[in-house]
Coordinates of C-alpha atoms in Angstrom, one line a residue:
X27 CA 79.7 116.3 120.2
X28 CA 80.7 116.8 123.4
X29 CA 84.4 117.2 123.8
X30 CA 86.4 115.4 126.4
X31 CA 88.6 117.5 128.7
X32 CA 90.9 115.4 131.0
X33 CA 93.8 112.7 131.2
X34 CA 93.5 110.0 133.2
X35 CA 96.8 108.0 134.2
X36 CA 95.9 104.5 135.6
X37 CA 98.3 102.2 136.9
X38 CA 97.3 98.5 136.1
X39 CA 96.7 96.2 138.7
X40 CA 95.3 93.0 137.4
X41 CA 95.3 90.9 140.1
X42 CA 93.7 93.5 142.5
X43 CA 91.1 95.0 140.5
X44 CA 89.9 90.8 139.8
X45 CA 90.2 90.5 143.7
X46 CA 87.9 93.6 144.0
X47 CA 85.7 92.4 141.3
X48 CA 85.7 89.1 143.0
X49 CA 84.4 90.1 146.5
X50 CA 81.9 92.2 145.4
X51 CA 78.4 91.3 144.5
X52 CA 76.9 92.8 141.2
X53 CA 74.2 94.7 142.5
X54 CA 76.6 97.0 145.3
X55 CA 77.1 100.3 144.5
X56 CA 80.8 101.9 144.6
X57 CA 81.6 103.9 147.7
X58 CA 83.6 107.2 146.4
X59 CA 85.6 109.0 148.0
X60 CA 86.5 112.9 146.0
X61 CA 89.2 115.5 147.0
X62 CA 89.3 118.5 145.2
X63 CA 91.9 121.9 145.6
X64 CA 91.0 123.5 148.8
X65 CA 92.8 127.1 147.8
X66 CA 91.0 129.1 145.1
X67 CA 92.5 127.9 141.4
X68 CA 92.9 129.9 138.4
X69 CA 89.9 129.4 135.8
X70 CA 91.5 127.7 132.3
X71 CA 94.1 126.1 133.9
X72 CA 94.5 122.4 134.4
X73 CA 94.4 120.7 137.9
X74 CA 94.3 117.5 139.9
X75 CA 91.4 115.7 141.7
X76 CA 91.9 112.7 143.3
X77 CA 89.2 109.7 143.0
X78 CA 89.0 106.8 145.1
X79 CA 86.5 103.7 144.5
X80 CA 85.4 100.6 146.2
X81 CA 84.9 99.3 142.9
X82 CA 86.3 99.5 139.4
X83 CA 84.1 101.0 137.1
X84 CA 83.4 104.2 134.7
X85 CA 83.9 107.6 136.3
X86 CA 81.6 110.9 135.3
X87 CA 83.0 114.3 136.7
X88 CA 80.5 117.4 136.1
X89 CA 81.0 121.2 137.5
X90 CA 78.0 122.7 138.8
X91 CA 77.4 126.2 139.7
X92 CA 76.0 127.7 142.4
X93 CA 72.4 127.1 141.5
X94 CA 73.4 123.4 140.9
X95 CA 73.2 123.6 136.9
X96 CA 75.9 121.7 134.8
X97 CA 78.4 124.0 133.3
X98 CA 80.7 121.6 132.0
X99 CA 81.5 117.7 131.9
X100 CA 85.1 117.2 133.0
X101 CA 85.1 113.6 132.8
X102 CA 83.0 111.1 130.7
X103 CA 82.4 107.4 132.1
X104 CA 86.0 107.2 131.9
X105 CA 87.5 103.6 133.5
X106 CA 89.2 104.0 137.0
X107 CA 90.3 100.8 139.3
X108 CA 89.4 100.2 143.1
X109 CA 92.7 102.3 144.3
X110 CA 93.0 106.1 144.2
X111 CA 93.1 107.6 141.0
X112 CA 94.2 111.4 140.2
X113 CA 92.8 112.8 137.2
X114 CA 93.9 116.1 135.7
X115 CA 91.0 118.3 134.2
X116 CA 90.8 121.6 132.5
X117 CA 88.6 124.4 133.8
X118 CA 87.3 125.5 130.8
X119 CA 84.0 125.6 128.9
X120 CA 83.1 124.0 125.7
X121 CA 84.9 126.2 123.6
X122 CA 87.5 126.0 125.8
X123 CA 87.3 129.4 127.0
X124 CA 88.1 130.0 131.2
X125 CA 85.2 130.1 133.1
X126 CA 83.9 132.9 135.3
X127 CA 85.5 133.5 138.7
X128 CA 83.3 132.3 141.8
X129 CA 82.1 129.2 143.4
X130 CA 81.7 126.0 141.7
X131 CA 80.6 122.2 143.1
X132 CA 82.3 119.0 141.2
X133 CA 80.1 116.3 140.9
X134 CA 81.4 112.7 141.0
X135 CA 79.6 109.3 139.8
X136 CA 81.0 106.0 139.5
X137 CA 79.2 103.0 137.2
X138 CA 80.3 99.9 138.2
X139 CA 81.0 97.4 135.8
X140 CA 77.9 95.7 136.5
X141 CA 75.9 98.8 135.3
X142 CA 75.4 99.8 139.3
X143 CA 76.0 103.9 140.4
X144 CA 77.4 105.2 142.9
X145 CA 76.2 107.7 144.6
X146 CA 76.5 111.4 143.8
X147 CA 79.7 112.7 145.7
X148 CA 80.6 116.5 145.6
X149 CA 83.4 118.1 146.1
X150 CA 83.2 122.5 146.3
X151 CA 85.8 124.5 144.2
X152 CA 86.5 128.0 144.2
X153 CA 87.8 129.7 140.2
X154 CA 89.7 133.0 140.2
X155 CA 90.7 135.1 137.1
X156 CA 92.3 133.3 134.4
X157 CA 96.3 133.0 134.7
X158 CA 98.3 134.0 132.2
X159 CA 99.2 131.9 129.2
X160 CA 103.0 130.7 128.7
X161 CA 103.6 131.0 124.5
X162 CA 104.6 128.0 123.3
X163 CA 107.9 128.7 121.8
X164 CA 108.9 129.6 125.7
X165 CA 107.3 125.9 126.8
X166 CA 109.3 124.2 123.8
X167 CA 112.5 125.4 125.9
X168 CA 111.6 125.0 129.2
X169 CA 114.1 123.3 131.0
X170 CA 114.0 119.5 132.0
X171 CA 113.6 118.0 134.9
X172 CA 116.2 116.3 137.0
X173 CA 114.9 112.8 137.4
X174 CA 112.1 110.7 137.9
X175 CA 111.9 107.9 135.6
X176 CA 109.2 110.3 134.2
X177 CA 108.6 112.9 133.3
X178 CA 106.3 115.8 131.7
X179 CA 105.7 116.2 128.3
X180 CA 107.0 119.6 126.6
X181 CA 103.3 120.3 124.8
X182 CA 104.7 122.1 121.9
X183 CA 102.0 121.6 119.5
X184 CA 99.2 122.5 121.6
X185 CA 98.1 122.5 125.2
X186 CA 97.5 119.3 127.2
X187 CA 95.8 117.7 130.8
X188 CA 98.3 116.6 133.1
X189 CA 98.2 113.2 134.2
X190 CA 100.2 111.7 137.0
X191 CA 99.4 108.1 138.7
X192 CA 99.3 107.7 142.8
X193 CA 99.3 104.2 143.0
X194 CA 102.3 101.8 144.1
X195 CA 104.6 99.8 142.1
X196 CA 103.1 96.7 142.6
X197 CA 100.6 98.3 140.4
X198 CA 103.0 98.1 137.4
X199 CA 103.1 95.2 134.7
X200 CA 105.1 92.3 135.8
X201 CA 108.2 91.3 133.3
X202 CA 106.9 88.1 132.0
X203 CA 103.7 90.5 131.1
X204 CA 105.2 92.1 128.7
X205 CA 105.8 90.1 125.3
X206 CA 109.5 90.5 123.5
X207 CA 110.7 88.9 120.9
X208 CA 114.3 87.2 120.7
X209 CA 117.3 89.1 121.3
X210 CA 120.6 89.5 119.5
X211 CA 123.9 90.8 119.4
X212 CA 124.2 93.5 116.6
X213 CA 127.5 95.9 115.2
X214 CA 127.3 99.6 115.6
X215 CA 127.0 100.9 112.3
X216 CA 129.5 103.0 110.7
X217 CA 128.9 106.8 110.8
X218 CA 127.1 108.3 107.8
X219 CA 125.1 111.0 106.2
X220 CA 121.7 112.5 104.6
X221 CA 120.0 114.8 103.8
X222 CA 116.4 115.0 105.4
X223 CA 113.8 115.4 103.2
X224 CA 112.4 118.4 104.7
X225 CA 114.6 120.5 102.6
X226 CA 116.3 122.1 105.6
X227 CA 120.2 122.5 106.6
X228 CA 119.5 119.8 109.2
X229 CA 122.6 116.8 108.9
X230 CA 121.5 113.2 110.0
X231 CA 124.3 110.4 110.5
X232 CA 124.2 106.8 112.0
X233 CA 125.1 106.7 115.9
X234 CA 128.4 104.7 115.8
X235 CA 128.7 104.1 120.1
X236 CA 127.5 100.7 121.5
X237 CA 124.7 100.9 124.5
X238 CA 125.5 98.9 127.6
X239 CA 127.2 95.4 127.6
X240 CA 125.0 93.9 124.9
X241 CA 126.4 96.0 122.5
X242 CA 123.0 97.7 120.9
X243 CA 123.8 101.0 119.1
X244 CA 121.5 104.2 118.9
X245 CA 120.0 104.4 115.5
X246 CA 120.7 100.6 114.1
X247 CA 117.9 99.2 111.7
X248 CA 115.2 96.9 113.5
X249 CA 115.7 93.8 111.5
X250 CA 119.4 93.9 112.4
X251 CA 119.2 93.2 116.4
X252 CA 115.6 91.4 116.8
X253 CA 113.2 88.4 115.5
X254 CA 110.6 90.3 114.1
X255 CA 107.9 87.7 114.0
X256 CA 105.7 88.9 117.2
X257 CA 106.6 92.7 117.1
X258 CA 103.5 94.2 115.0
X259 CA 104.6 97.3 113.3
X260 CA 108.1 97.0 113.7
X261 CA 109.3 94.9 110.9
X262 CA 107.1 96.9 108.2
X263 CA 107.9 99.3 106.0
X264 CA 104.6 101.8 104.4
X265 CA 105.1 99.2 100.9
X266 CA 103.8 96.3 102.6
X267 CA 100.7 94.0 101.7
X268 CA 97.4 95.2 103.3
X269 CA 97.1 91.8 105.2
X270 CA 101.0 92.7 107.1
X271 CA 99.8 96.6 108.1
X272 CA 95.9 95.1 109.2
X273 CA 97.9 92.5 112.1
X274 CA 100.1 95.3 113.0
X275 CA 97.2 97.4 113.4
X276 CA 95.3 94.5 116.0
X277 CA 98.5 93.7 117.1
X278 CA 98.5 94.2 121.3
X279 CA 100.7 96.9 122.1
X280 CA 103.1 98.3 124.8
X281 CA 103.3 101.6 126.0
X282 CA 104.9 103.3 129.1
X283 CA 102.2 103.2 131.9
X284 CA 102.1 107.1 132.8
X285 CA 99.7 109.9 132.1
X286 CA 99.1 110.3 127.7
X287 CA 101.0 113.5 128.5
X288 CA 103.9 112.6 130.5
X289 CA 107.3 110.9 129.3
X290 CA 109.3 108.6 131.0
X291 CA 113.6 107.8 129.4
X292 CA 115.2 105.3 127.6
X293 CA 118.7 105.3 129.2
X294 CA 121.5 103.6 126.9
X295 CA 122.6 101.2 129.9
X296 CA 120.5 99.2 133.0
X297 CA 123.7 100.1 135.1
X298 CA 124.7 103.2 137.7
X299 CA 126.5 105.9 135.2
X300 CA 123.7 105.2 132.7
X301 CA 122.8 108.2 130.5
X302 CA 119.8 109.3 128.7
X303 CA 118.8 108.2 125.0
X304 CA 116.0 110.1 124.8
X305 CA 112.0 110.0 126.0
X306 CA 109.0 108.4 125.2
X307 CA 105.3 109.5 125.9
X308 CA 103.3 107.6 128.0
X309 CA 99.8 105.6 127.6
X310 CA 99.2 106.3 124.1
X311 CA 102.9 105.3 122.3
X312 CA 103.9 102.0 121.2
X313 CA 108.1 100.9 122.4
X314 CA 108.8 96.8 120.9
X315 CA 110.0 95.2 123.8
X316 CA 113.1 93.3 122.3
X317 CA 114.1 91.4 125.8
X318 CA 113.3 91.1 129.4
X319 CA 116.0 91.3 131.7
X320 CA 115.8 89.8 135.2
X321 CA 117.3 92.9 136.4
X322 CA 113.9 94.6 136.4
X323 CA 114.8 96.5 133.1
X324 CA 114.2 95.6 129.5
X325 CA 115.5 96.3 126.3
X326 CA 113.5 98.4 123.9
X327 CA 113.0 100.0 120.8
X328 CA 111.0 103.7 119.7
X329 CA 110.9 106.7 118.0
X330 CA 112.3 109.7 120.8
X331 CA 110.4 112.6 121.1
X332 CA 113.3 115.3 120.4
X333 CA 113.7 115.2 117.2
X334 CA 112.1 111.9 115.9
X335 CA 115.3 109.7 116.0
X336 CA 114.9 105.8 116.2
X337 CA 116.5 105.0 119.2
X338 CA 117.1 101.6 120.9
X339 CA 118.2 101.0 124.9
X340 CA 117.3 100.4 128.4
X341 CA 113.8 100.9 130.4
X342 CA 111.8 99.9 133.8
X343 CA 109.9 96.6 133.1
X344 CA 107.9 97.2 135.4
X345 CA 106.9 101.3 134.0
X346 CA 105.6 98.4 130.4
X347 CA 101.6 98.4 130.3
X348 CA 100.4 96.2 127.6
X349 CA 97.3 97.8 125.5
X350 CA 95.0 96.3 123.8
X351 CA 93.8 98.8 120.5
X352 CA 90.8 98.9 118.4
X353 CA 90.2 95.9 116.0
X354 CA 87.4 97.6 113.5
X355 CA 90.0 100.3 112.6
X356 CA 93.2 101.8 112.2
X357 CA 95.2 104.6 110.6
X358 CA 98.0 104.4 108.7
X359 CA 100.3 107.8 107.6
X360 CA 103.3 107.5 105.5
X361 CA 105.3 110.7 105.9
X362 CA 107.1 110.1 102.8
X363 CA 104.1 110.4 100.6
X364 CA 102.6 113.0 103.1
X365 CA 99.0 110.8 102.8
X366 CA 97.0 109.5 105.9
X367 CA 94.8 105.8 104.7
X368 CA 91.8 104.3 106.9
X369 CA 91.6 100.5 107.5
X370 CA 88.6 99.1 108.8
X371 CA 88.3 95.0 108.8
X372 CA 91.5 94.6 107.2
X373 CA 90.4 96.6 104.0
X374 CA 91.8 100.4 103.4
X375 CA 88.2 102.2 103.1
X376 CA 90.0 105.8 101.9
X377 CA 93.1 108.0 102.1
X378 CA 93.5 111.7 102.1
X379 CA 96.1 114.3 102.3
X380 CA 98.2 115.5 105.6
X381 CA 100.8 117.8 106.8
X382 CA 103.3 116.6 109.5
X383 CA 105.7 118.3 111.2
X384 CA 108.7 120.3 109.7
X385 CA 111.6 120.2 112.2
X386 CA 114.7 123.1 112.4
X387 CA 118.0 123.2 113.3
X388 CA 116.6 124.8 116.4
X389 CA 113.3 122.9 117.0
X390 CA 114.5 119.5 116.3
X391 CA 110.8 118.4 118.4
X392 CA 109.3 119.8 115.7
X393 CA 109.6 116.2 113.7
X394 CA 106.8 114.1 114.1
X395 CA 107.7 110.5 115.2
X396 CA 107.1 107.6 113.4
X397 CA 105.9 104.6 115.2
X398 CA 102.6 103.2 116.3
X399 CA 100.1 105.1 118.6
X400 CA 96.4 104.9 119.7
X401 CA 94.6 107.5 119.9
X402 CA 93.6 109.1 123.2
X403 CA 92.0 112.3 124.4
X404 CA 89.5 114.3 122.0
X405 CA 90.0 118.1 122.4
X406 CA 87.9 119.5 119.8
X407 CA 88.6 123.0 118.8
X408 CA 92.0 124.3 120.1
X409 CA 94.2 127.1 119.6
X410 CA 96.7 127.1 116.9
X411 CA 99.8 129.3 118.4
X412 CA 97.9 132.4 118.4
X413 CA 97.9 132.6 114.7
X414 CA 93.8 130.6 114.3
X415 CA 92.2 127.2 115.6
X416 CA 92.5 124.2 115.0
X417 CA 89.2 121.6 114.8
X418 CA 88.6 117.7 115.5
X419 CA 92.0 117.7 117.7
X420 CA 92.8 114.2 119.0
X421 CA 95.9 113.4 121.1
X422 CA 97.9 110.8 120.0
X423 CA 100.9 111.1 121.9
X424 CA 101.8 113.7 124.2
X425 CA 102.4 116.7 122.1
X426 CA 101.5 115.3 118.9
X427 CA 97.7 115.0 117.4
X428 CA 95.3 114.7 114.5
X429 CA 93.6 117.6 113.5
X430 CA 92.0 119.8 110.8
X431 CA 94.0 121.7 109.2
X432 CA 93.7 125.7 110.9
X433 CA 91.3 128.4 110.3
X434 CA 92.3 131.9 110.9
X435 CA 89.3 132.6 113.4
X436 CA 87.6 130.3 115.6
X437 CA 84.9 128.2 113.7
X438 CA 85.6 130.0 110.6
X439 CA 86.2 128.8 107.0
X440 CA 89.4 130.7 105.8
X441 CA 92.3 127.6 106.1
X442 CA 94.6 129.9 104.0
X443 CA 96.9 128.9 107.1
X444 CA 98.4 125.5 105.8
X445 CA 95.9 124.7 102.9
X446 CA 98.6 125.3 100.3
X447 CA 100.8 122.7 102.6
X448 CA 98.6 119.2 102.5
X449 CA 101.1 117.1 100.7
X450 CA 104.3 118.0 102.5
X451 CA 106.1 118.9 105.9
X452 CA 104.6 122.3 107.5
X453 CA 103.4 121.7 111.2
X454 CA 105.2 122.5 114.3
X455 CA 104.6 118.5 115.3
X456 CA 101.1 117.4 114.9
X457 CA 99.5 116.0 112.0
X458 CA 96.9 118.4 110.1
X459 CA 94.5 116.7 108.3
X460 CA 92.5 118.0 105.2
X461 CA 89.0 119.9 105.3
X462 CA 87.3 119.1 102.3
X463 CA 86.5 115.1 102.0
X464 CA 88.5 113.3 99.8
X465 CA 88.1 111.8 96.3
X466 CA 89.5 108.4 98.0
X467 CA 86.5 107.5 100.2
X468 CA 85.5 110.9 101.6
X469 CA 88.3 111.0 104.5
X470 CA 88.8 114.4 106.3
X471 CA 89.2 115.3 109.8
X472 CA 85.9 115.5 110.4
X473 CA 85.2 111.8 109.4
X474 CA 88.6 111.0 111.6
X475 CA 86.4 112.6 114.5
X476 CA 83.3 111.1 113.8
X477 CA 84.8 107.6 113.7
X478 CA 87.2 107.8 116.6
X479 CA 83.6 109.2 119.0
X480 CA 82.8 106.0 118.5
X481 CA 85.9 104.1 118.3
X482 CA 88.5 104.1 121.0
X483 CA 92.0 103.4 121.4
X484 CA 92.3 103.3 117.2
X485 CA 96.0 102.7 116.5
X486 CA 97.9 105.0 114.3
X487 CA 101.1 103.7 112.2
X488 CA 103.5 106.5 111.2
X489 CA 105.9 105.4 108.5
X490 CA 109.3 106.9 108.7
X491 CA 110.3 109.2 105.6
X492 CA 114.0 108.1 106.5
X493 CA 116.2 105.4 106.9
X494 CA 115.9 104.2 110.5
X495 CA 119.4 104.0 110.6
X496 CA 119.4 107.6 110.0
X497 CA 119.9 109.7 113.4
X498 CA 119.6 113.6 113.2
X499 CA 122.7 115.0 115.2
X500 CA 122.2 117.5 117.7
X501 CA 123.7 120.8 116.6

């Protein structure tokens, strides 16, 4: 199967891309419009393009050599809207190996969606020698940036496109687009302790400060502060029936509208002097919107990326995307239990073992979040810190993805790496699925692969191994 290299960040305009829609006849063609790097760029690294349409539609992106013959598909009838998008690919092969230094063509073809292509628009691009590779323990600390309301994601678990969107604001979902449920006033809770169930030195204790003038508190319990009766995953615990975890799995979701490997903040206040709760990926991570303020911000709830702690605080309405996931199947992982189920139709179909990510005191990042997720880019076989591969690697939020667990050389058999930790915490973040099928309905990560290349946007429920009142401290 042929893997997919690129993120796509595209801002939603409803109302313009039905106005585009609208005036068009079904039997025109797109007009595209391609801009690629004029200056020579280093072979294996990732870089921007910028795509404009006429028309909405499916966008293919090949690299050609000099002799015209396809090297590698960088894009795969991908969806784009009638405004300029900037897509992010990496300039690598199959195997994801650089490619040789010298001239290249990029080939662009938009599908309308009445079935109608474009036609063929090039773009040339020179590759130099590959650049040298940051390790990822140096990318884990990198420092972060000042501002924007978003921001990149620290890919500490493996390598990923950059996305970034060039459209306006009006582009971004409207408050009253976004669905909340009912908000209420809640106490902080008192300060306490656990121990976390990775077995490590790391102390967690309840966030005792309130968050802006409503009074929310880092780290209170869901059912505490909000009506839970719209919010899909976020009144369950991993016990419920099969019939509660099946509408959480359909259940429409909201994520931050920026690139799958971006993140934008959650800020404890809507007002000047506001600080930062934590971040959020983008595209492909589920927040519950508790309320929508008219002051252009809303109230939400997630798991943070640092270190995995529930937070709850402020965010740009108008950054919300509503996304609509697959209804034929869905994932659930309890991290408790260590375990990773399939639904499909409402039924669980087969479960098998995973490994999630063990945090320390000094990679707190290192916890994989709980929450809900849909699964985004395919990456196929990818480098495991230098130490063997990985196989069947999805994304599923910025840093974290499913995969198989490693093998010591590329495409090999020995998984002496993390066989011996299925069943418990070992990862650096992502979620390491087994190799051999499973007694329980023959799950492994290659039947996670072969379900999701045919299934798109599949959510993925992560079940906390904590109390969500439980908030690792920093230190």
């Amino acid at each position: 199967m042929k893997q997919l290299r690129f993120a796509l960040a595209l801002a939603l305009c409803v109302a313009a891309a039905h106005s585009s829609v609208a005036l068009a006849a079904s039997g025109d063609a797109p007009s595209v419009t391609l801009t690629v790097p004029k200056s020579a760029v280093a072979s294996g690294t990732e870089n921007s393009l910028t795509v404009k349409s006429s028309l909405p539609g499916f966008l293919t992106l090949r690299l050609l050599d000099a002799a015209g013959n396809e090297v590698v598909t960088l894009l795969d009838a991908e969806e784009i809207h009638s405004k300029e998008n900037t897509v992010s690919v990496l300039l690598s092969d199959e195997e994801g190996e650089p490619l040789s230094a010298g001239a290249y063509t990029v080939d662009a073809v938009v599908v309308s969606q009445y079935g109608v292509s474009s036609k063929s628009t090039t773009g040339s691009l020179t590759l130099e020698e590959p650049a040298p590779v940051q390790e990822p323990e140096e990318a884990a600390e990198a420092a972060e940036p000042e501002e924007p309301e978003a921001t990149k994601t620290n890919d500490t678990s493996n390598s990923s496109s950059s996305v970034s969107s060039s459209s306006s604001s009006s582009a971004s979902a409207s408050p009253t687009s976004v669905p909340s449920s009912t908000a209420s006033t809640s106490k902080a809770p008192s300060t306490s302790t656990s121990s976390s169930s990775t077995g490590t030195a790391l102390a967690y204790g309840a966030g005792s400060f309130a968050m802006g003038e409503e009074g929310y508190a880092i780290g209170v319990g869901v059912g505490d502060t909000a009506e839970q009766t719209d919010a899909g995953y976020w009144g369950l615990t991993a016990d419920a029936s099969d019939a509660e975890i099946w509408a959480a799995i359909t259940h429409q979701m909201v994520s931050v509208d920026v690139g799958e490997n971006e993140s934008a903040y959650i800020y404890n206040s809507p007002y000047d002097g506001r600080t930062r709760l934590g971040t959020v990926n983008g595209l492909s991570q589920g927040l519950n919107v508790i309320k929508n303020r008219d002051d252009g911000w809303s109230l939400v709830e997630a798991f943070r990326n640092e270190d995995g702690a529930f937070v709850r605080g402020y965010i740009r309405t108008k950054t919300l995307r509503q996304v609509e996931p697959n209804t034929t199947y869905g994932i659930v992982i309890d991290k408790s239990t260590q375990t990773l189920t399939v639904f499909k139709d409402g039924q669980r179909i087969g479960s098998c073992e995973v490994s999630t990510g063990l945090a320390t005191a000094k990679y707190l990042h290192r916890e994989t979040p709980a929450g809900e997720y849909i699964t985004v880019t395919r990456r196929g076989t990818y480098d495991y810190y230098g130490m063997g591969y990985t196989k069947y690697t999805i994304r599923i939020s910025g840093s974290y993805y499913l995969c198989e667990i490693p093998t010591t050389k590329k495409n090999g058999s020995d998984f002496s790496l993390l066989s011996d930790k299925l069943g418990e915490k070992a990862t650096r973040g992502s979620i390491c699925i087994a190799h051999e099928a499973s007694t329980d309905g023959g799950i492994n990560a290659e039947w996670i692969w072969d379900m999701t290349d045919e299934n798109k946007k599949v959510k993925v429920l992560i079940f906390d191994d904590k109390s969500r009142t439980d908030v690792p401290s920093a230190g």
